């Protein structure tokens, strides 16, 4: 059974930084795409950043929603099937519950992901 565990959320002032981490256990597929999605109250869930973690670094692909480009960076962790999201220059508009997702054939659409974490709250105020 695949389980995703997120960590790193919290409260920060505008302009501050946070780092989210996610680890997928029980994942046995040969390839993986991992992503961070967020959902604010009354809004739809949106993809923040996703990454296809390839065996060869040159095959790696990333996606960022326009509103976070230049501020957020998604990267593979040192351990297998882990991913981090470095969030800099945070804005109040970034306040949301952040969810980690993983699957084999997925990229930027939430419907493509079968495996989800429980979420971690990020509050910028």
Short mmCIF file of N, CA, C and O in Angstrom, two decimals, residues 1-5 22-28 32 34 80-82 102 115:
data_model
loop_
_atom_site.label_atom_id
_atom_site.label_comp_id
_atom_site.label_asym_id
_atom_site.label_seq_id
_atom_site.Cartn_x
_atom_site.Cartn_y
_atom_site.Cartn_z
N UNK A 1 0.85 -1.19 0.00
CA UNK A 1 0.00 0.00 0.00
C UNK A 1 0.89 1.24 0.00
O UNK A 1 1.78 1.36 0.82
N UNK A 2 0.60 2.15 -0.92
CA UNK A 2 1.39 3.37 -1.01
C UNK A 2 0.89 4.39 0.01
O UNK A 2 -0.30 4.65 0.09
N UNK A 3 1.80 4.94 0.76
CA UNK A 3 1.48 5.98 1.73
C UNK A 3 2.40 7.16 1.53
O UNK A 3 3.61 6.98 1.35
N UNK A 4 1.83 8.35 1.58
CA UNK A 4 2.59 9.58 1.45
C UNK A 4 2.54 10.34 2.76
O UNK A 4 1.45 10.52 3.32
N UNK A 5 3.67 10.77 3.22
CA UNK A 5 3.75 11.53 4.45
C UNK A 5 4.42 12.86 4.17
O UNK A 5 5.53 12.91 3.64
N UNK A 22 8.04 15.42 1.27
CA UNK A 22 7.09 14.32 1.12
C UNK A 22 7.84 13.05 0.82
O UNK A 22 8.77 13.03 0.00
N UNK A 23 7.45 11.98 1.48
CA UNK A 23 8.06 10.67 1.26
C UNK A 23 6.97 9.67 0.95
O UNK A 23 5.97 9.59 1.67
N UNK A 24 7.17 8.90 -0.11
CA UNK A 24 6.23 7.87 -0.53
C UNK A 24 6.79 6.51 -0.14
O UNK A 24 7.86 6.13 -0.61
N UNK A 25 6.07 5.79 0.69
CA UNK A 25 6.48 4.44 1.08
C UNK A 25 5.58 3.43 0.40
O UNK A 25 4.43 3.73 0.06
N UNK A 26 6.13 2.24 0.18
CA UNK A 26 5.34 1.19 -0.45
C UNK A 26 5.15 1.37 -1.94
O UNK A 26 4.37 0.66 -2.56
N UNK A 27 5.89 2.29 -2.52
CA UNK A 27 5.77 2.57 -3.95
C UNK A 27 6.76 1.68 -4.69
O UNK A 27 7.95 1.76 -4.46
N UNK A 28 6.25 0.84 -5.61
CA UNK A 28 7.11 -0.13 -6.27
C UNK A 28 7.18 0.02 -7.78
O UNK A 28 7.80 -0.78 -8.46
N UNK A 32 8.19 7.48 -11.36
CA UNK A 32 7.33 8.20 -10.44
C UNK A 32 7.26 9.66 -10.83
O UNK A 32 8.27 10.27 -11.23
N UNK A 34 5.86 13.08 -8.88
CA UNK A 34 5.38 13.58 -7.59
C UNK A 34 5.04 15.05 -7.73
O UNK A 34 5.65 15.77 -8.52
N UNK A 80 14.99 7.69 -2.16
CA UNK A 80 14.11 7.30 -3.26
C UNK A 80 12.67 7.67 -2.95
O UNK A 80 12.21 7.54 -1.82
N UNK A 81 11.97 8.15 -3.97
CA UNK A 81 10.55 8.49 -3.85
C UNK A 81 10.28 9.54 -2.79
O UNK A 81 9.32 9.44 -2.01
N UNK A 82 11.12 10.54 -2.77
CA UNK A 82 10.90 11.70 -1.90
C UNK A 82 11.02 12.96 -2.74
O UNK A 82 11.71 12.99 -3.77
N UNK A 102 1.47 11.37 -5.73
CA UNK A 102 2.45 10.57 -6.47
C UNK A 102 1.73 9.54 -7.33
O UNK A 102 0.65 9.05 -6.96
N UNK A 115 -2.39 8.51 -5.53
CA UNK A 115 -1.87 8.47 -4.16
C UNK A 115 -1.68 9.89 -3.63
O UNK A 115 -1.03 10.71 -4.27
#
